Amino acid sequence: QLFPVLMDVLTSAPREFGVKLNVTVKRGADGQNQLTLELLGQLVGTTTELADLLAPAYALVAPVLEEISSLDYWDAQARLSVEPSSGFSYERSHCADDPISEQGMATILQQLRAWPGLDGSGDWKVFLCGGRVADVAPDATAYVHRQVFGVSSVELEWAGDVPLDELQVNLDWVDDFHEAMQAFTSNRSYQNFIDASQTDFLTAYYGENLARLVQVKAKYDPDNVFNY
């Protein structure tokens, strides 16, 4: 019940609201998959405005843990920085042009509940986009994904001592989950989430801007000094 309510919150959020909605699956003490839901983000506004924004979700259920701080911009950036994992991760993503539909959310929950499991966690998350980024035309800069609703991502995290056969089953789960989400996302991908499994990655990352970028590359870097 909470998932669609929070998706509505993201859909109707003011442009000053930036947030990541994360649904995580881990093994519980009873050996069963357990789901948790987390919001991480910031609002350029007051705590009262934030409370009004989240009121529909809070009317349904109170959070297990809540932390709200009023900070200056750079202090907020430091607070929101995520420490790198000490283990390993595998992540695949696509841009979602529109909010995730009810069928899409049902697919997400179904996939998370079917997580094969290991010493780690599985995640689906969406990074809300838009705001002033969307005021700039997609072809005005190299960054083309200015009109999307968000970035939909599937991720697996684990320690380094997982048996290879068990790990492969979980990696396949990420791929299957990613494929299942294709029906609810576009074929575009955020280029800062590099994915070695991405097919036609240049088009996925740069879209209609690719041809111009190739021209710029040929003109200013004909010897491919800057490469990956």
mmCIF file of C-alpha atoms in Angstrom:
data_model
loop_
_atom_site.group_PDB
_atom_site.id
_atom_site.type_symbol
_atom_site.label_atom_id
_atom_site.label_comp_id
_atom_site.label_asym_id
_atom_site.label_seq_id
_atom_site.Cartn_x
_atom_site.Cartn_y
_atom_site.Cartn_z
ATOM 1 C CA GLN A 1 0.000 0.000 0.000
ATOM 2 C CA LEU A 2 2.823 2.401 0.822
ATOM 3 C CA PHE A 3 4.645 1.976 -2.482
ATOM 4 C CA PRO A 4 2.009 3.581 -4.763
ATOM 5 C CA VAL A 5 1.412 6.359 -2.247
ATOM 6 C CA LEU A 6 5.097 7.286 -2.307
ATOM 7 C CA MET A 7 5.151 7.078 -6.101
ATOM 8 C CA ASP A 8 2.307 9.621 -6.094
ATOM 9 C CA VAL A 9 4.362 11.822 -3.758
ATOM 10 C CA LEU A 10 7.263 11.734 -6.206
ATOM 11 C CA THR A 11 4.968 12.379 -9.157
ATOM 12 C CA SER A 12 3.431 15.501 -7.605
ATOM 13 C CA ALA A 13 6.583 16.724 -5.841
ATOM 14 C CA PRO A 14 7.705 20.328 -6.307
ATOM 15 C CA ARG A 15 10.800 20.931 -8.405
ATOM 16 C CA GLU A 16 12.779 21.796 -5.270
ATOM 17 C CA PHE A 17 12.462 18.193 -4.048
ATOM 18 C CA GLY A 18 15.229 15.744 -4.932
ATOM 19 C CA VAL A 19 14.941 12.185 -3.657
ATOM 20 C CA LYS A 20 15.858 8.531 -4.082
ATOM 21 C CA LEU A 21 13.169 5.947 -3.349
ATOM 22 C CA ASN A 22 14.769 2.625 -2.436
ATOM 23 C CA VAL A 23 13.148 -0.788 -1.873
ATOM 24 C CA THR A 24 15.614 -3.278 -0.393
ATOM 25 C CA VAL A 25 15.377 -7.027 0.123
ATOM 26 C CA LYS A 26 17.450 -8.940 2.673
ATOM 27 C CA ARG A 27 17.230 -12.313 4.357
ATOM 28 C CA GLY A 28 15.442 -12.125 7.688
ATOM 29 C CA ALA A 29 16.301 -14.119 10.783
ATOM 30 C CA ASP A 30 13.587 -16.594 9.742
ATOM 31 C CA GLY A 31 15.289 -17.159 6.393
ATOM 32 C CA GLN A 32 12.556 -15.335 4.492
ATOM 33 C CA ASN A 33 12.981 -12.310 2.230
ATOM 34 C CA GLN A 34 12.109 -9.086 4.003
ATOM 35 C CA LEU A 35 11.480 -5.777 2.225
ATOM 36 C CA THR A 36 12.244 -2.315 3.559
ATOM 37 C CA LEU A 37 11.518 1.029 1.935
ATOM 38 C CA GLU A 38 13.619 4.156 2.312
ATOM 39 C CA LEU A 39 13.509 7.757 1.143
ATOM 40 C CA LEU A 40 16.734 9.757 0.972
ATOM 41 C CA GLY A 41 16.742 13.288 -0.335
ATOM 42 C CA GLN A 42 16.440 16.988 0.205
ATOM 43 C CA LEU A 43 13.902 19.767 -0.133
ATOM 44 C CA VAL A 44 14.715 23.420 -0.636
ATOM 45 C CA GLY A 45 12.052 24.573 1.787
ATOM 46 C CA THR A 46 10.861 24.257 5.367
ATOM 47 C CA THR A 47 10.238 21.252 7.575
ATOM 48 C CA THR A 48 6.532 22.142 7.470
ATOM 49 C CA GLU A 49 6.544 21.965 3.676
ATOM 50 C CA LEU A 50 8.285 18.604 3.864
ATOM 51 C CA ALA A 51 5.717 17.306 6.363
ATOM 52 C CA ASP A 52 2.893 18.403 4.045
ATOM 53 C CA LEU A 53 4.587 16.663 1.115
ATOM 54 C CA LEU A 54 4.965 13.371 2.993
ATOM 55 C CA ALA A 55 1.594 13.556 4.782
ATOM 56 C CA PRO A 56 -0.171 11.001 2.518
ATOM 57 C CA ALA A 57 2.495 8.390 3.290
ATOM 58 C CA TYR A 58 2.582 9.196 7.004
ATOM 59 C CA ALA A 59 -1.189 8.882 7.166
ATOM 60 C CA LEU A 60 -0.779 5.275 6.061
ATOM 61 C CA VAL A 61 2.131 4.235 8.285
ATOM 62 C CA ALA A 62 4.699 5.921 10.513
ATOM 63 C CA PRO A 63 8.350 5.368 9.585
ATOM 64 C CA VAL A 64 10.449 3.008 11.664
ATOM 65 C CA LEU A 65 13.288 5.534 11.484
ATOM 66 C CA GLU A 66 13.180 9.210 10.593
ATOM 67 C CA GLU A 67 15.952 11.795 10.410
ATOM 68 C CA ILE A 68 15.243 15.348 9.240
ATOM 69 C CA SER A 69 17.810 18.155 9.409
ATOM 70 C CA SER A 70 17.777 21.788 8.310
ATOM 71 C CA LEU A 71 21.171 22.447 6.728
ATOM 72 C CA ASP A 72 22.949 24.855 4.421
ATOM 73 C CA TYR A 73 23.462 23.588 0.880
ATOM 74 C CA TRP A 74 27.027 22.250 1.113
ATOM 75 C CA ASP A 75 26.440 20.752 4.550
ATOM 76 C CA ALA A 76 23.411 18.984 3.093
ATOM 77 C CA GLN A 77 25.493 17.629 0.200
ATOM 78 C CA ALA A 78 28.049 16.227 2.638
ATOM 79 C CA ARG A 79 25.280 14.687 4.754
ATOM 80 C CA LEU A 80 23.691 12.996 1.738
ATOM 81 C CA SER A 81 26.933 11.555 0.395
ATOM 82 C CA VAL A 82 26.778 7.762 0.450
ATOM 83 C CA GLU A 83 29.879 5.995 1.728
ATOM 84 C CA PRO A 84 31.257 3.431 -0.736
ATOM 85 C CA SER A 85 30.482 -0.194 0.037
ATOM 86 C CA SER A 86 33.294 -2.346 1.397
ATOM 87 C CA GLY A 87 32.060 -5.216 -0.750
ATOM 88 C CA PHE A 88 30.973 -5.632 -4.356
ATOM 89 C CA SER A 89 27.981 -4.512 -6.392
ATOM 90 C CA TYR A 90 26.340 -5.087 -9.761
ATOM 91 C CA GLU A 91 23.873 -2.470 -10.999
ATOM 92 C CA ARG A 92 21.787 -2.051 -14.136
ATOM 93 C CA SER A 93 19.509 0.854 -14.956
ATOM 94 C CA HIS A 94 17.277 2.565 -17.491
ATOM 95 C CA CYS A 95 15.682 5.997 -17.526
ATOM 96 C CA ALA A 96 11.937 6.047 -16.891
ATOM 97 C CA ASP A 97 10.171 8.684 -18.984
ATOM 98 C CA ASP A 98 7.063 8.472 -16.793
ATOM 99 C CA PRO A 99 6.261 7.491 -13.193
ATOM 100 C CA ILE A 100 6.306 3.732 -12.591
ATOM 101 C CA SER A 101 2.822 2.340 -13.198
ATOM 102 C CA GLU A 102 0.871 0.135 -10.805
ATOM 103 C CA GLN A 103 1.784 -2.885 -12.933
ATOM 104 C CA GLY A 104 5.417 -1.783 -12.802
ATOM 105 C CA MET A 105 5.331 -1.513 -9.014
ATOM 106 C CA ALA A 106 3.720 -4.957 -8.787
ATOM 107 C CA THR A 107 6.540 -6.311 -10.972
ATOM 108 C CA ILE A 108 9.148 -4.703 -8.716
ATOM 109 C CA LEU A 109 7.691 -6.260 -5.575
ATOM 110 C CA GLN A 110 7.315 -9.642 -7.277
ATOM 111 C CA GLN A 111 10.950 -9.600 -8.400
ATOM 112 C CA LEU A 112 12.246 -8.530 -4.982
ATOM 113 C CA ARG A 113 10.259 -11.226 -3.200
ATOM 114 C CA ALA A 114 11.752 -13.784 -5.621
ATOM 115 C CA TRP A 115 15.334 -12.723 -4.821
ATOM 116 C CA PRO A 116 17.419 -15.933 -4.566
ATOM 117 C CA GLY A 117 19.443 -14.456 -1.701
ATOM 118 C CA LEU A 118 23.036 -14.286 -0.530
ATOM 119 C CA ASP A 119 25.072 -12.577 2.186
ATOM 120 C CA GLY A 120 24.135 -9.108 1.040
ATOM 121 C CA SER A 121 21.077 -7.394 -0.389
ATOM 122 C CA GLY A 122 19.060 -6.695 -3.517
ATOM 123 C CA ASP A 123 17.599 -3.297 -4.388
ATOM 124 C CA TRP A 124 15.291 -1.507 -6.738
ATOM 125 C CA LYS A 125 15.507 2.270 -6.633
ATOM 126 C CA VAL A 126 14.407 5.299 -8.559
ATOM 127 C CA PHE A 127 16.295 8.582 -8.575
ATOM 128 C CA LEU A 128 13.828 11.437 -9.149
ATOM 129 C CA CYS A 129 14.887 13.733 -11.992
ATOM 130 C CA GLY A 130 13.451 16.941 -13.380
ATOM 131 C CA GLY A 131 13.526 20.315 -11.655
ATOM 132 C CA ARG A 132 15.650 22.986 -13.295
ATOM 133 C CA VAL A 133 17.549 20.327 -15.221
ATOM 134 C CA ALA A 134 14.425 19.972 -17.368
ATOM 135 C CA ASP A 135 14.435 23.687 -18.238
ATOM 136 C CA VAL A 136 17.452 23.137 -20.507
ATOM 137 C CA ALA A 137 16.783 21.629 -23.936
ATOM 138 C CA PRO A 138 18.042 18.029 -24.305
ATOM 139 C CA ASP A 139 20.214 19.019 -27.279
ATOM 140 C CA ALA A 140 21.731 22.092 -25.596
ATOM 141 C CA THR A 141 24.456 20.057 -23.876
ATOM 142 C CA ALA A 142 25.854 16.533 -24.090
ATOM 143 C CA TYR A 143 23.430 15.413 -21.358
ATOM 144 C CA VAL A 144 20.274 14.278 -23.138
ATOM 145 C CA HIS A 145 18.124 12.813 -20.316
ATOM 146 C CA ARG A 146 16.590 16.113 -19.184
ATOM 147 C CA GLN A 147 12.901 15.298 -19.541
ATOM 148 C CA VAL A 148 12.759 11.910 -17.799
ATOM 149 C CA PHE A 149 10.846 11.196 -14.614
ATOM 150 C CA GLY A 150 13.705 9.299 -13.017
ATOM 151 C CA VAL A 151 16.397 6.646 -13.256
ATOM 152 C CA SER A 152 15.171 3.126 -12.436
ATOM 153 C CA SER A 153 17.914 0.871 -11.110
ATOM 154 C CA VAL A 154 18.328 -2.751 -10.005
ATOM 155 C CA GLU A 155 21.332 -3.495 -7.798
ATOM 156 C CA LEU A 156 22.948 -6.418 -5.995
ATOM 157 C CA GLU A 157 25.475 -5.984 -3.167
ATOM 158 C CA TRP A 158 27.549 -8.747 -1.576
ATOM 159 C CA ALA A 159 30.732 -9.562 0.320
ATOM 160 C CA GLY A 160 33.693 -11.108 -1.475
ATOM 161 C CA ASP A 161 33.333 -14.662 -0.147
ATOM 162 C CA VAL A 162 30.112 -15.735 -1.893
ATOM 163 C CA PRO A 163 30.411 -19.098 -3.732
ATOM 164 C CA LEU A 164 30.544 -18.497 -7.473
ATOM 165 C CA ASP A 165 27.517 -20.649 -8.280
ATOM 166 C CA GLU A 166 25.431 -18.802 -5.688
ATOM 167 C CA LEU A 167 26.684 -15.450 -6.977
ATOM 168 C CA GLN A 168 25.823 -16.331 -10.571
ATOM 169 C CA VAL A 169 22.224 -17.130 -9.638
ATOM 170 C CA ASN A 170 21.949 -13.677 -8.053
ATOM 171 C CA LEU A 171 23.606 -11.935 -11.013
ATOM 172 C CA ASP A 172 21.092 -13.658 -13.284
ATOM 173 C CA TRP A 173 18.347 -12.339 -11.004
ATOM 174 C CA VAL A 174 19.555 -8.772 -11.623
ATOM 175 C CA ASP A 175 19.541 -9.350 -15.386
ATOM 176 C CA ASP A 176 16.058 -10.889 -15.323
ATOM 177 C CA PHE A 177 14.774 -8.057 -13.103
ATOM 178 C CA HIS A 178 16.327 -5.464 -15.412
ATOM 179 C CA GLU A 179 14.703 -7.129 -18.411
ATOM 180 C CA ALA A 180 11.316 -7.248 -16.671
ATOM 181 C CA MET A 181 11.518 -3.496 -16.001
ATOM 182 C CA GLN A 182 12.047 -2.756 -19.701
ATOM 183 C CA ALA A 183 8.259 -2.682 -20.141
ATOM 184 C CA PHE A 184 8.043 0.262 -17.735
ATOM 185 C CA THR A 185 11.132 2.251 -18.720
ATOM 186 C CA SER A 186 12.846 3.548 -21.843
ATOM 187 C CA ASN A 187 15.913 2.127 -23.594
ATOM 188 C CA ARG A 188 18.014 5.075 -22.397
ATOM 189 C CA SER A 189 20.523 4.887 -19.539
ATOM 190 C CA TYR A 190 22.221 7.447 -17.299
ATOM 191 C CA GLN A 191 25.855 7.503 -18.391
ATOM 192 C CA ASN A 192 27.230 7.860 -14.871
ATOM 193 C CA PHE A 193 25.930 4.337 -14.097
ATOM 194 C CA ILE A 194 28.281 2.468 -16.430
ATOM 195 C CA ASP A 195 26.964 -0.960 -17.407
ATOM 196 C CA ALA A 196 29.242 -3.367 -19.294
ATOM 197 C CA SER A 197 26.172 -5.439 -20.219
ATOM 198 C CA GLN A 198 24.403 -2.498 -21.882
ATOM 199 C CA THR A 199 23.786 -3.132 -25.568
ATOM 200 C CA ASP A 200 24.132 -0.177 -27.974
ATOM 201 C CA PHE A 201 25.471 1.774 -25.023
ATOM 202 C CA LEU A 202 26.401 4.929 -26.964
ATOM 203 C CA THR A 203 22.795 5.419 -28.073
ATOM 204 C CA ALA A 204 21.534 4.510 -24.593
ATOM 205 C CA TYR A 205 23.814 7.080 -22.942
ATOM 206 C CA TYR A 206 23.699 9.929 -25.476
ATOM 207 C CA GLY A 207 20.556 9.456 -27.582
ATOM 208 C CA GLU A 208 19.977 12.064 -30.274
ATOM 209 C CA ASN A 209 23.141 13.897 -29.224
ATOM 210 C CA LEU A 210 25.432 11.035 -30.246
ATOM 211 C CA ALA A 211 26.046 12.177 -33.841
ATOM 212 C CA ARG A 212 27.089 15.676 -32.752
ATOM 213 C CA LEU A 213 29.305 14.259 -30.005
ATOM 214 C CA VAL A 214 31.054 12.046 -32.537
ATOM 215 C CA GLN A 215 31.715 15.131 -34.684
ATOM 216 C CA VAL A 216 33.089 17.066 -31.703
ATOM 217 C CA LYS A 217 35.265 14.107 -30.733
ATOM 218 C CA ALA A 218 36.700 13.789 -34.243
ATOM 219 C CA LYS A 219 37.457 17.511 -34.390
ATOM 220 C CA TYR A 220 39.043 18.061 -30.974
ATOM 221 C CA ASP A 221 40.441 14.622 -30.117
ATOM 222 C CA PRO A 222 41.295 12.858 -33.406
ATOM 223 C CA ASP A 223 43.998 10.774 -31.690
ATOM 224 C CA ASN A 224 41.623 9.559 -28.949
ATOM 225 C CA VAL A 225 43.723 10.962 -26.094
ATOM 226 C CA PHE A 226 40.647 10.992 -23.881
ATOM 227 C CA ASN A 227 39.294 7.450 -23.833
ATOM 228 C CA TYR A 228 37.764 4.832 -21.611
#
